[in-house]
Amino acid sequence: MSAPLADRVRAWIEDDPEPRDRAELQALLDDGSPQALADLADRFSGPLEFGTAGLRGVVGAGPHRMNRAVVQRAAAGLGAWLTSRFERPRVVVGLDARRGSREFADDSAAVLTAAGCEVVLLPGPLPTPVLAFAVRHLAADAGVMVTASHNPARDNGYKVYLGGRATGPEGRGVQIVAPVDAEIAERIAAVGPLADLPRARDGWTVLGAEVVEEYLAAITAAVRPAPGRDPRVVVTAMHGVGNDVLVEALRRSGFTDVHPVPEQAGPDPAFPTVPFPNPEEPGALDRAVALAGRVGADVVLAVDPDADRCCVAVPGPGGFTQLSGDDLGRVLGEELAAPGAVLACSVVSSQALARVAARHGARFASALTGFKWIARVPGLTFGYEEAIGYCVAPEVVRDKDGISASLLAAGVVRRELAAGRTLLDVLDDLDRADGVHLTAPVTLRVEDLALIPAAMSRLRGEPPARLGGSPVTGVEDLADGLDGLPPTDGLRFRTADGTRVVVRPSGTEPKLKCYCEVVADVGEQDLAEVRRAARERLDAVLVDVRAATGLG
C-alpha cells in the first residue's frame, strides 16, 4: 500500500464517529492482502459524489461508501447552505427500512438541528412519497429522504428536496437540480473534522401517525378511482416500506379484496426473494403473479421498496402480462388528459403521450430524465418516465408516487371490468387511436467507467448509418440543449421509418442506456399484424444499437 493511501485511511479512522466502521477499516489495514488493499483503494478512490440524485452507494466504511461520517458531512453541508439563506429553515427528514437508514436519519436530525434548522422527523420507515408530500404540506424549506429506492440490498442513499422559501412553486417538494447541487456539494467539501462538528442531542420534533393520515386523506381525495366492478387485487411491496400505506389507500378507495404477497409485505433490508428489488427486473414479480394465479386476481400492483414507483400486471393470453412503463404511462395519461391539461414525460419515454395530449386538446411537454425535471413542468397535470415513475396528483406529491399511481390504475381496472375488459383492451384502443408504439431498452453495464464516455464519443463521431434497416435521417446532440431543455449528455437518432433511439449514460449506475422506439400507424390494418411487424423492426433496432455502441 502506498504511504499516502495508508495515511488517508488512518486519518479517516481517527475522524470516523462510528466504532463499527473504524474497526472495518482497521481490519482491512491489518489484513494487508491484495484483496484488502484493492478494497481500501476503492473505498478511498474519492468522495461519494453529491449531485442531483443526492448520494447513493454501497453501505460501508470510507469516503466512497454510505456511512455515518459521509451522511453527517452531507447534513452539515445542507445545513450550512440553508442557514446561509434563511433564518431557522425547516427541514423534514424521512427514512426507509434499509441497513443504516435509522442511524443516517438520526444523524441528519442531530447535525441539522445543531446547524440552526428546525427539524421534523417522520415517525418511522415510510414511503418516499410521504416525505415529498410532507415537504409541501408542512411548508418545509427542504426535505431529506434516506433511501436507495430500488437499488440492491447493499446500497443506501440520501435524497434532498427543496420547498418553502428555497424554491419557486414548481420546485416545492421536488428533488434538487443544478446549480443547487453544486452549491451544497461545496458546503459539504468545506466541512472540517467531524470531531468538531456540532451535533444536537435533542431539539427536533418527531411527527406522529397524523402525517400518514394526512397523506392518505390528500391522495384519496385527489385520485378518485372510477366506479365499476371491484377487482381482486394482489399487491407486493418488494420487502420495502409501502405495503401498509398502499393497502390502506386502496381500502379507503373501495378496494377491499386485496391480497399482499405475504413473504414480501414487511420491510426486510436483505430483500431475500428479490436480489434486485425493482418491479421491472425479470423475475421480480414472479411471486406476485403466482399468488394472483392462485386467487384469481384481476390485477397485480407492485411498488418498489420506497414505493415511489409502480408496476402493473393483468391477466392475458397465456398468463399475466406486465405492462411496460410506457404502456402504463399511456393508460394513466389517457385518464387524466383533458382540454387545457398539461401532460409531460421524459425525453427517453415514448412519444405516445404527445399523441394522447393532442387528441384531447391538452398540452404536451418534454423534460430531461428524472422527476426532478418532469415535476418542474409548469401547470403539470400528469407526468411520467418509462422507468415506472408516475406523478398523478402533483398538487399533493410533486414527485413520482407509486401509491397514488396504483390507485388510479386500479380505478381503470375497476371500470373496465364492468364492461368485461382489461387494461390490455385499453391499450388496444390506444394503439388504434394513436398508433402502435413499441419501446425497449438496451442497457449496457460496464466495470470500467471510462468505457461510457468513449462510447458516447464514438457515437458522436461515427453515428450509425442505419438502424433496423432504415436510414438514419437525424442525429441530435442533447448536449446542445434541444427543445428548450437544459444541456445533458445524450444523443437522439431518428430514422426514415419513424424509429427513434435515445442514448445516454445513467445518472446513478455504471450503465449506458439506450431507449429504442418504433411507431406504426394502424388505420384499417389488422392490429395484431401491425404489432408483429413493429416487433420485428424493434428487434432489428436493438441488435444494431448494441453494435453501434461497441459495448454490446
Coordinates of C-alpha atoms in Angstrom, one line a residue:
M1 CA 0.0 0.0 0.0
S2 CA 1.2 3.5 -0.8
A3 CA 2.1 5.7 2.1
P4 CA -0.4 8.4 1.1
L5 CA -3.3 5.9 1.0
A6 CA -2.3 4.5 4.3
D7 CA -2.2 8.0 5.8
R8 CA -5.6 8.8 4.4
V9 CA -7.1 5.6 5.8
R10 CA -5.7 6.2 9.3
A11 CA -6.9 9.8 9.2
W12 CA -10.4 8.7 8.3
I13 CA -10.4 6.1 11.1
E14 CA -9.3 8.8 13.6
D15 CA -12.2 11.0 12.5
D16 CA -15.0 8.4 11.9
P17 CA -17.8 8.6 14.5
E18 CA -18.9 5.0 14.1
P19 CA -16.9 2.3 16.0
R20 CA -18.0 -0.4 13.7
D21 CA -16.7 1.4 10.6
R22 CA -13.4 2.3 12.3
A23 CA -13.0 -1.4 13.1
E24 CA -13.9 -2.4 9.5
L25 CA -11.2 -0.1 8.1
Q26 CA -8.6 -1.2 10.6
A27 CA -9.2 -4.8 9.8
L28 CA -8.5 -4.2 6.2
L29 CA -5.4 -2.3 7.0
D30 CA -4.2 -5.1 9.3
D31 CA -5.1 -7.7 6.7
G32 CA -2.7 -6.3 4.1
S33 CA -3.7 -8.9 1.4
P34 CA -4.0 -7.8 -2.2
Q35 CA -7.8 -8.1 -1.9
A36 CA -7.9 -6.0 1.2
L37 CA -5.7 -3.3 -0.4
A38 CA -7.8 -3.3 -3.5
D39 CA -10.9 -2.8 -1.3
L40 CA -9.3 0.1 0.5
A41 CA -8.2 1.7 -2.7
D42 CA -11.8 1.6 -3.9
R43 CA -13.2 2.9 -0.7
F44 CA -10.8 5.8 -0.9
S45 CA -11.0 6.4 -4.6
G46 CA -12.7 9.7 -4.0
P47 CA -15.7 11.1 -2.1
L48 CA -19.1 9.7 -2.8
E49 CA -20.3 12.4 -5.2
F50 CA -23.2 14.6 -4.2
G51 CA -25.3 15.6 -7.2
T52 CA -28.9 16.0 -8.3
A53 CA -29.6 12.4 -7.2
G54 CA -28.1 13.3 -3.7
L55 CA -25.9 10.5 -2.5
R56 CA -26.2 6.8 -3.3
G57 CA -23.7 4.0 -2.8
V58 CA -22.7 0.8 -1.0
V59 CA -23.1 0.8 2.7
G60 CA -19.6 0.5 4.3
A61 CA -16.7 2.5 5.8
G62 CA -14.7 5.1 3.9
P63 CA -15.4 8.2 1.8
H64 CA -16.6 6.3 -1.2
R65 CA -19.3 4.5 0.7
M66 CA -22.6 5.3 2.5
N67 CA -21.9 5.6 6.2
R68 CA -22.4 7.9 9.2
A69 CA -19.4 10.0 8.5
V70 CA -20.4 10.7 4.9
V71 CA -24.0 11.4 6.0
Q72 CA -23.0 13.8 8.8
R73 CA -20.9 15.7 6.3
A74 CA -23.8 15.8 3.8
A75 CA -26.2 17.0 6.5
A76 CA -23.7 19.7 7.7
G77 CA -23.3 20.9 4.1
L78 CA -27.0 21.1 3.6
G79 CA -27.5 22.9 6.9
A80 CA -24.8 25.4 6.0
W81 CA -26.4 26.1 2.6
L82 CA -29.9 26.5 4.1
T83 CA -28.9 28.7 7.1
S84 CA -26.8 31.0 4.9
R85 CA -30.0 31.9 3.1
F86 CA -32.8 31.6 5.6
E87 CA -33.4 32.2 9.3
R88 CA -34.2 28.9 11.0
P89 CA -35.1 26.9 7.9
R90 CA -37.5 24.0 8.4
V91 CA -36.3 20.5 7.2
V92 CA -38.3 17.3 7.1
V93 CA -36.3 14.0 7.4
G94 CA -37.7 10.7 6.3
L95 CA -36.2 7.2 6.0
D96 CA -36.9 3.7 4.6
A97 CA -36.0 0.4 6.3
R98 CA -32.6 -0.3 4.6
R99 CA -29.5 -1.0 6.5
G100 CA -28.2 2.2 8.2
S101 CA -31.3 4.2 7.4
R102 CA -32.3 4.9 11.0
E103 CA -28.8 5.9 12.0
F104 CA -28.4 8.2 9.0
A105 CA -31.8 9.9 9.7
D106 CA -31.0 10.4 13.3
D107 CA -27.6 11.8 12.5
S108 CA -29.2 14.2 10.0
A109 CA -31.6 15.4 12.6
A110 CA -28.8 16.0 15.1
V111 CA -26.5 17.8 12.7
L112 CA -29.2 19.9 11.1
T113 CA -30.6 20.9 14.4
A114 CA -27.2 22.0 15.7
A115 CA -26.8 24.0 12.5
G116 CA -29.8 26.1 13.4
C117 CA -32.5 24.3 11.4
E118 CA -36.0 23.4 12.7
V119 CA -36.0 19.7 12.1
V120 CA -39.1 17.5 11.7
L121 CA -38.6 13.7 11.6
L122 CA -41.1 11.3 10.1
P123 CA -42.3 8.8 12.7
G124 CA -40.6 5.7 11.2
P125 CA -39.8 4.0 7.9
L126 CA -42.2 5.3 5.4
P127 CA -42.5 5.7 1.6
T128 CA -40.6 8.4 -0.2
P129 CA -43.9 10.0 -1.4
V130 CA -44.9 10.6 2.2
L131 CA -41.7 12.7 2.6
A132 CA -42.3 14.5 -0.7
F133 CA -45.8 15.2 0.5
A134 CA -44.6 16.4 3.9
V135 CA -42.2 19.0 2.4
R136 CA -45.1 20.7 0.7
H137 CA -47.7 20.0 3.4
L138 CA -45.5 21.4 6.2
A139 CA -44.1 24.3 4.1
A140 CA -40.6 23.0 4.8
D141 CA -37.6 24.6 3.1
A142 CA -36.0 21.3 2.5
G143 CA -36.5 17.6 2.9
V144 CA -34.1 14.6 3.3
M145 CA -35.1 11.1 2.4
V146 CA -32.7 8.3 3.4
T147 CA -33.3 5.6 0.8
A148 CA -31.7 3.8 -2.1
S149 CA -35.1 3.2 -3.7
H150 CA -34.9 0.1 -5.8
N151 CA -31.1 -0.5 -5.6
P152 CA -29.7 -3.8 -4.4
A153 CA -29.6 -4.5 -0.6
R154 CA -26.0 -3.5 -0.3
D155 CA -26.9 0.2 -1.1
N156 CA -28.3 3.2 0.7
G157 CA -28.8 6.8 -0.4
Y158 CA -29.7 10.4 0.6
K159 CA -32.2 12.3 -1.5
V160 CA -32.6 16.1 -1.0
Y161 CA -35.8 18.0 -1.8
L162 CA -36.4 21.8 -1.7
G163 CA -39.6 23.6 -0.7
G164 CA -40.9 26.7 1.1
R165 CA -38.6 29.7 0.7
A166 CA -35.9 27.7 -1.0
T167 CA -37.5 27.4 -4.4
G168 CA -40.5 28.6 -6.6
P169 CA -43.9 27.0 -6.8
E170 CA -43.0 24.4 -9.4
G171 CA -40.0 23.2 -7.3
R172 CA -41.6 22.8 -4.0
G173 CA -41.4 19.2 -2.9
V174 CA -39.1 18.3 -5.8
Q175 CA -35.5 17.0 -5.7
I176 CA -32.7 19.5 -6.2
V177 CA -31.3 20.4 -9.6
A178 CA -28.2 22.4 -10.7
P179 CA -26.9 24.7 -9.5
V180 CA -28.1 23.9 -6.0
D181 CA -26.5 20.5 -6.0
A182 CA -23.1 22.0 -6.7
E183 CA -23.6 24.7 -4.1
I184 CA -24.5 22.2 -1.4
A185 CA -21.5 20.0 -2.6
E186 CA -19.2 22.9 -2.0
R187 CA -20.5 23.3 1.5
I188 CA -20.0 19.6 2.1
A189 CA -16.4 19.8 0.9
A190 CA -15.8 22.6 3.3
V191 CA -16.9 20.6 6.4
G192 CA -13.9 20.2 8.8
P193 CA -13.1 17.4 11.2
L194 CA -16.2 15.5 12.4
A195 CA -14.9 15.7 15.9
D196 CA -15.5 19.4 15.7
L197 CA -19.0 19.1 14.1
P198 CA -21.8 20.2 16.4
R199 CA -24.5 17.6 17.0
A200 CA -27.6 18.3 19.0
R201 CA -28.8 15.6 21.5
D202 CA -32.4 16.7 21.1
G203 CA -34.4 19.6 19.9
W204 CA -36.1 18.1 16.8
T205 CA -39.8 17.1 16.5
V206 CA -40.8 13.5 15.8
L207 CA -44.2 13.5 14.0
G208 CA -46.9 11.1 14.9
A209 CA -49.1 8.9 12.6
E210 CA -51.1 12.1 11.7
V211 CA -48.6 12.8 8.8
V212 CA -49.5 9.4 7.2
E213 CA -53.2 10.1 7.8
E214 CA -52.9 13.5 6.1
Y215 CA -51.1 12.0 3.1
L216 CA -53.7 9.3 2.7
A217 CA -56.5 11.8 3.0
A218 CA -54.9 14.0 0.4
I219 CA -54.2 11.4 -2.2
T220 CA -57.5 9.6 -1.8
A221 CA -59.3 13.0 -2.3
A222 CA -57.1 13.9 -5.3
V223 CA -57.4 10.4 -7.1
R224 CA -61.0 9.4 -7.4
P225 CA -61.0 5.9 -9.0
A226 CA -63.8 5.3 -11.4
P227 CA -66.8 3.1 -10.3
G228 CA -67.3 -0.3 -11.7
R229 CA -66.9 -3.9 -10.6
D230 CA -64.4 -4.2 -7.7
P231 CA -61.3 -6.1 -8.8
R232 CA -59.4 -8.8 -6.8
V233 CA -56.0 -7.2 -6.3
V234 CA -52.6 -8.7 -5.5
V235 CA -50.1 -6.2 -4.1
T236 CA -46.4 -6.5 -3.4
A237 CA -44.1 -4.0 -1.7
M238 CA -40.8 -5.8 -2.6
H239 CA -39.8 -6.1 1.1
G240 CA -40.0 -2.3 1.3
V241 CA -42.0 0.2 3.3
G242 CA -45.0 0.6 1.0
N243 CA -47.3 -2.3 1.9
D244 CA -49.4 -0.8 4.8
V245 CA -49.8 2.6 3.2
L246 CA -50.7 1.1 -0.2
V247 CA -53.3 -1.4 1.3
E248 CA -54.9 1.4 3.4
A249 CA -55.1 3.7 0.4
L250 CA -56.8 1.0 -1.6
R251 CA -59.2 0.3 1.2
R252 CA -60.2 3.9 1.5
S253 CA -60.9 4.0 -2.2
G254 CA -63.2 1.0 -2.0
F255 CA -60.8 -1.8 -3.0
T256 CA -61.2 -4.3 -0.2
D257 CA -60.4 -7.6 -2.0
V258 CA -56.7 -7.0 -1.6
H259 CA -54.1 -9.8 -1.2
P260 CA -50.5 -8.8 -0.3
V261 CA -47.7 -11.2 -1.1
P262 CA -47.0 -12.3 2.4
E263 CA -43.3 -13.0 2.2
Q264 CA -42.7 -9.6 0.6
A265 CA -45.1 -7.5 2.6
G266 CA -42.9 -6.5 5.6
P267 CA -39.7 -4.5 5.4
D268 CA -36.6 -6.6 5.1
P269 CA -33.3 -4.9 4.3
A270 CA -31.9 -8.2 2.9
F271 CA -34.6 -8.4 0.2
P272 CA -34.4 -12.2 0.4
T273 CA -36.7 -13.0 -2.5
V274 CA -35.6 -10.3 -5.0
P275 CA -31.9 -9.7 -5.3
F276 CA -32.6 -6.6 -7.3
P277 CA -35.8 -5.2 -5.8
N278 CA -37.1 -3.4 -8.9
P279 CA -40.5 -4.5 -10.2
E280 CA -39.2 -4.0 -13.8
E281 CA -36.5 -6.7 -13.4
P282 CA -37.1 -10.1 -14.9
G283 CA -38.5 -12.4 -12.2
A284 CA -39.2 -9.7 -9.7
L285 CA -43.0 -10.2 -10.0
D286 CA -42.9 -14.0 -10.0
R287 CA -44.3 -14.4 -6.5
A288 CA -47.0 -11.8 -7.0
V289 CA -48.0 -13.3 -10.3
A290 CA -48.1 -16.8 -8.8
L291 CA -50.3 -15.6 -6.0
A292 CA -52.5 -13.8 -8.5
G293 CA -53.0 -17.0 -10.4
R294 CA -53.9 -18.9 -7.2
V295 CA -56.5 -16.4 -6.0
G296 CA -57.8 -15.4 -9.5
A297 CA -56.7 -11.8 -9.3
D298 CA -57.8 -9.2 -11.8
V299 CA -54.6 -7.1 -11.4
V300 CA -51.2 -7.1 -9.7
L301 CA -49.9 -3.8 -8.3
A302 CA -46.3 -3.7 -7.4
V303 CA -44.3 -0.8 -5.8
D304 CA -40.6 -0.7 -5.3
P305 CA -39.0 -0.6 -1.8
D306 CA -39.6 3.1 -1.2
A307 CA -42.9 3.0 -3.0
D308 CA -42.3 5.8 -5.4
R309 CA -42.6 3.6 -8.5
C310 CA -45.5 1.5 -9.6
C311 CA -45.8 -1.6 -11.9
V312 CA -48.9 -3.3 -13.1
A313 CA -49.7 -6.8 -14.5
V314 CA -53.1 -8.1 -15.7
P315 CA -54.4 -11.4 -16.9
G316 CA -53.9 -12.0 -20.6
P317 CA -53.5 -14.8 -23.1
G318 CA -51.2 -17.4 -21.6
G319 CA -51.0 -15.8 -18.2
F320 CA -50.3 -12.4 -16.7
T321 CA -48.9 -9.6 -18.8
Q322 CA -46.7 -7.0 -17.2
L323 CA -47.3 -3.6 -18.7
S324 CA -44.2 -1.6 -19.7
G325 CA -43.5 1.7 -18.0
D326 CA -44.5 3.4 -21.3
D327 CA -47.7 1.5 -21.7
L328 CA -48.9 2.3 -18.2
G329 CA -47.9 5.9 -18.8
R330 CA -50.2 5.9 -21.8
V331 CA -53.1 4.4 -19.8
L332 CA -52.8 6.9 -16.9
G333 CA -52.2 9.8 -19.3
E334 CA -55.4 8.9 -21.1
E335 CA -57.3 9.0 -17.8
L336 CA -56.0 12.5 -16.9
A337 CA -55.9 14.1 -20.3
A338 CA -58.5 16.9 -20.9
P339 CA -58.5 20.3 -22.7
G340 CA -56.0 22.6 -21.0
A341 CA -54.3 19.8 -19.1
V342 CA -50.5 19.5 -19.2
L343 CA -49.0 16.1 -19.8
A344 CA -45.3 15.6 -19.6
C345 CA -42.8 12.8 -19.9
S346 CA -39.0 12.5 -20.1
V347 CA -37.1 12.7 -23.4
V348 CA -36.4 9.0 -23.2
S349 CA -40.0 8.0 -22.7
S350 CA -42.4 7.0 -25.5
Q351 CA -43.7 9.6 -28.0
A352 CA -47.2 8.2 -27.5
L353 CA -48.1 10.6 -24.7
A354 CA -47.8 13.6 -27.1
R355 CA -50.4 11.9 -29.3
V356 CA -52.7 11.4 -26.3
A357 CA -52.3 15.0 -25.4
A358 CA -53.0 16.2 -29.0
R359 CA -56.2 14.1 -29.2
H360 CA -57.6 15.6 -26.0
G361 CA -56.6 19.2 -26.7
A362 CA -54.1 19.0 -23.8
R363 CA -50.6 20.5 -23.9
F364 CA -47.6 18.2 -24.0
A365 CA -44.2 19.0 -22.6
S366 CA -40.9 17.1 -22.8
A367 CA -38.5 17.1 -19.9
L368 CA -35.0 15.8 -19.1
T369 CA -34.8 12.4 -17.5
G370 CA -35.8 12.2 -13.8
F371 CA -38.6 13.6 -11.8
K372 CA -36.5 16.5 -10.6
W373 CA -37.2 17.8 -14.1
I374 CA -40.6 16.3 -15.0
A375 CA -42.2 17.7 -11.8
R376 CA -41.0 21.2 -12.6
V377 CA -43.1 21.5 -15.8
P378 CA -45.3 24.5 -15.2
G379 CA -49.0 23.6 -14.7
L380 CA -48.3 19.9 -14.6
T381 CA -51.4 17.6 -14.6
F382 CA -49.7 14.3 -15.2
G383 CA -46.0 13.3 -15.7
Y384 CA -44.3 10.0 -16.1
E385 CA -41.0 8.4 -17.1
E386 CA -40.5 5.0 -18.7
A387 CA -38.8 3.7 -15.5
I388 CA -42.2 3.1 -14.0
G389 CA -42.4 6.5 -12.3
Y390 CA -45.8 8.4 -12.3
C391 CA -47.0 11.7 -10.9
V392 CA -50.8 11.6 -11.0
A393 CA -51.6 14.2 -8.3
P394 CA -48.9 16.9 -8.5
E395 CA -50.8 19.2 -6.1
V396 CA -50.3 16.6 -3.4
V397 CA -47.0 14.9 -4.3
R398 CA -44.9 16.7 -6.9
D399 CA -42.8 13.7 -7.5
K400 CA -43.3 10.1 -8.6
D401 CA -45.7 8.3 -6.3
G402 CA -46.3 4.6 -6.7
I403 CA -49.2 4.6 -4.2
S404 CA -51.4 7.3 -5.9
A405 CA -50.5 5.8 -9.3
S406 CA -51.6 2.4 -8.1
L407 CA -55.0 3.9 -7.0
L408 CA -55.5 5.4 -10.5
A409 CA -54.6 2.2 -12.2
A410 CA -56.8 0.2 -10.0
G411 CA -59.7 2.5 -10.9
V412 CA -59.2 1.9 -14.6
V413 CA -59.2 -1.8 -14.0
R414 CA -62.4 -1.5 -11.9
R415 CA -64.2 0.5 -14.7
E416 CA -63.1 -1.8 -17.5
L417 CA -64.1 -5.0 -15.5
A418 CA -67.7 -3.8 -15.5
A419 CA -67.5 -3.9 -19.3
G420 CA -65.8 -7.3 -19.4
R421 CA -62.5 -5.7 -20.4
T422 CA -58.9 -5.4 -19.1
L423 CA -56.1 -2.9 -19.4
L424 CA -55.0 -4.8 -22.5
D425 CA -58.2 -3.8 -24.2
V426 CA -57.5 -0.2 -23.2
L427 CA -54.0 -0.5 -24.9
D428 CA -55.7 -1.9 -28.0
D429 CA -57.9 1.2 -28.2
L430 CA -54.9 3.5 -27.7
D431 CA -52.9 1.7 -30.4
R432 CA -55.8 2.1 -32.9
A433 CA -56.2 5.7 -32.0
D434 CA -52.6 6.8 -31.7
G435 CA -50.6 4.1 -33.5
V436 CA -48.5 1.2 -32.1
H437 CA -45.6 2.5 -30.0
L438 CA -43.3 -0.3 -29.1
T439 CA -40.4 0.5 -26.8
A440 CA -37.5 -1.5 -25.4
P441 CA -34.2 -0.6 -23.6
V442 CA -30.7 -1.7 -24.3
T443 CA -28.8 -1.4 -21.0
L444 CA -25.1 -1.9 -21.1
R445 CA -23.4 -2.3 -17.7
V446 CA -19.7 -1.7 -17.5
E447 CA -17.0 -2.3 -14.9
D448 CA -14.7 0.3 -16.4
L449 CA -16.5 3.7 -16.3
A450 CA -14.2 5.1 -18.9
L451 CA -15.9 2.9 -21.5
I452 CA -19.1 5.0 -21.3
P453 CA -17.7 8.4 -22.4
A454 CA -15.7 6.5 -25.0
A455 CA -18.9 5.0 -26.4
M456 CA -20.6 8.4 -26.4
S457 CA -17.7 9.9 -28.2
R458 CA -17.7 7.1 -30.8
L459 CA -21.4 7.6 -31.4
R460 CA -20.9 11.3 -31.9
G461 CA -18.0 10.8 -34.3
E462 CA -19.3 7.8 -36.2
P463 CA -23.1 7.6 -35.8
P464 CA -24.8 4.6 -37.3
A465 CA -26.0 5.0 -40.9
R466 CA -28.9 2.6 -40.5
L467 CA -31.0 1.3 -37.6
G468 CA -33.3 -1.7 -38.1
G469 CA -32.7 -1.4 -41.8
S470 CA -34.0 2.2 -42.1
P471 CA -31.6 5.1 -42.9
V472 CA -30.7 7.4 -40.1
T473 CA -32.1 10.8 -41.1
G474 CA -31.3 12.8 -38.0
V475 CA -28.7 12.8 -35.2
E476 CA -29.3 15.3 -32.4
D477 CA -27.0 16.0 -29.5
L478 CA -28.8 16.7 -26.3
A479 CA -25.7 18.4 -25.0
D480 CA -26.8 21.3 -27.3
G481 CA -29.9 21.9 -25.2
L482 CA -32.6 20.7 -27.6
D483 CA -36.3 21.5 -27.4
G484 CA -35.6 24.3 -25.0
L485 CA -34.2 21.9 -22.4
P486 CA -31.0 22.3 -20.4
P487 CA -28.0 20.6 -22.0
T488 CA -27.4 17.0 -20.9
D489 CA -25.1 14.2 -22.1
G490 CA -27.2 12.2 -24.7
L491 CA -27.8 11.6 -28.3
R492 CA -31.1 11.2 -30.3
F493 CA -31.3 9.3 -33.5
R494 CA -34.2 9.3 -35.9
T495 CA -34.7 7.1 -39.0
A496 CA -36.8 7.4 -42.2
D497 CA -39.4 4.9 -40.9
G498 CA -40.1 6.8 -37.7
T499 CA -37.8 4.9 -35.4
R500 CA -36.3 6.9 -32.5
V501 CA -33.3 5.9 -30.3
V502 CA -32.0 8.0 -27.4
V503 CA -28.6 7.1 -25.8
R504 CA -27.5 8.5 -22.5
P505 CA -25.2 7.5 -19.6
S506 CA -27.1 6.5 -16.4
G507 CA -27.0 9.2 -13.7
T508 CA -26.9 6.7 -10.8
E509 CA -25.3 3.5 -12.1
P510 CA -22.3 2.4 -14.3
K511 CA -24.5 1.9 -17.3
L512 CA -25.0 3.2 -20.8
K513 CA -28.8 3.3 -21.5
C514 CA -30.4 3.2 -24.9
Y515 CA -34.1 3.8 -25.3
C516 CA -35.5 2.4 -28.6
E517 CA -38.9 3.0 -30.1
V518 CA -40.7 2.1 -33.3
V519 CA -44.0 3.6 -34.3
A520 CA -46.6 2.2 -36.7
D521 CA -50.0 3.7 -37.5
V522 CA -52.8 1.1 -37.7
G523 CA -55.5 2.6 -39.8
E524 CA -57.6 -0.1 -41.3
Q525 CA -54.9 -2.8 -40.9
D526 CA -55.1 -5.8 -38.6
L527 CA -53.7 -4.6 -35.2
A528 CA -52.0 -8.0 -34.5
E529 CA -50.2 -7.9 -37.8
V530 CA -49.1 -4.3 -37.3
R531 CA -47.7 -5.2 -33.9
R532 CA -45.9 -8.3 -35.3
A533 CA -44.2 -6.2 -37.9
A534 CA -43.3 -3.5 -35.4
R535 CA -41.8 -6.1 -33.1
E536 CA -39.6 -7.4 -35.9
R537 CA -38.4 -3.8 -36.6
L538 CA -37.7 -3.2 -32.9
D539 CA -35.7 -6.4 -32.6
A540 CA -33.6 -5.4 -35.5
V541 CA -33.1 -2.0 -34.0
L542 CA -31.9 -3.5 -30.7
V543 CA -29.3 -5.5 -32.5
D544 CA -28.0 -2.5 -34.4
V545 CA -27.9 -0.3 -31.3
R546 CA -25.8 -2.8 -29.4
A547 CA -23.3 -3.0 -32.3
A548 CA -23.2 0.8 -32.7
T549 CA -22.2 1.4 -29.0
G550 CA -19.3 -1.0 -29.2
L551 CA -20.3 -2.3 -25.8
G552 CA -22.8 -5.0 -26.7

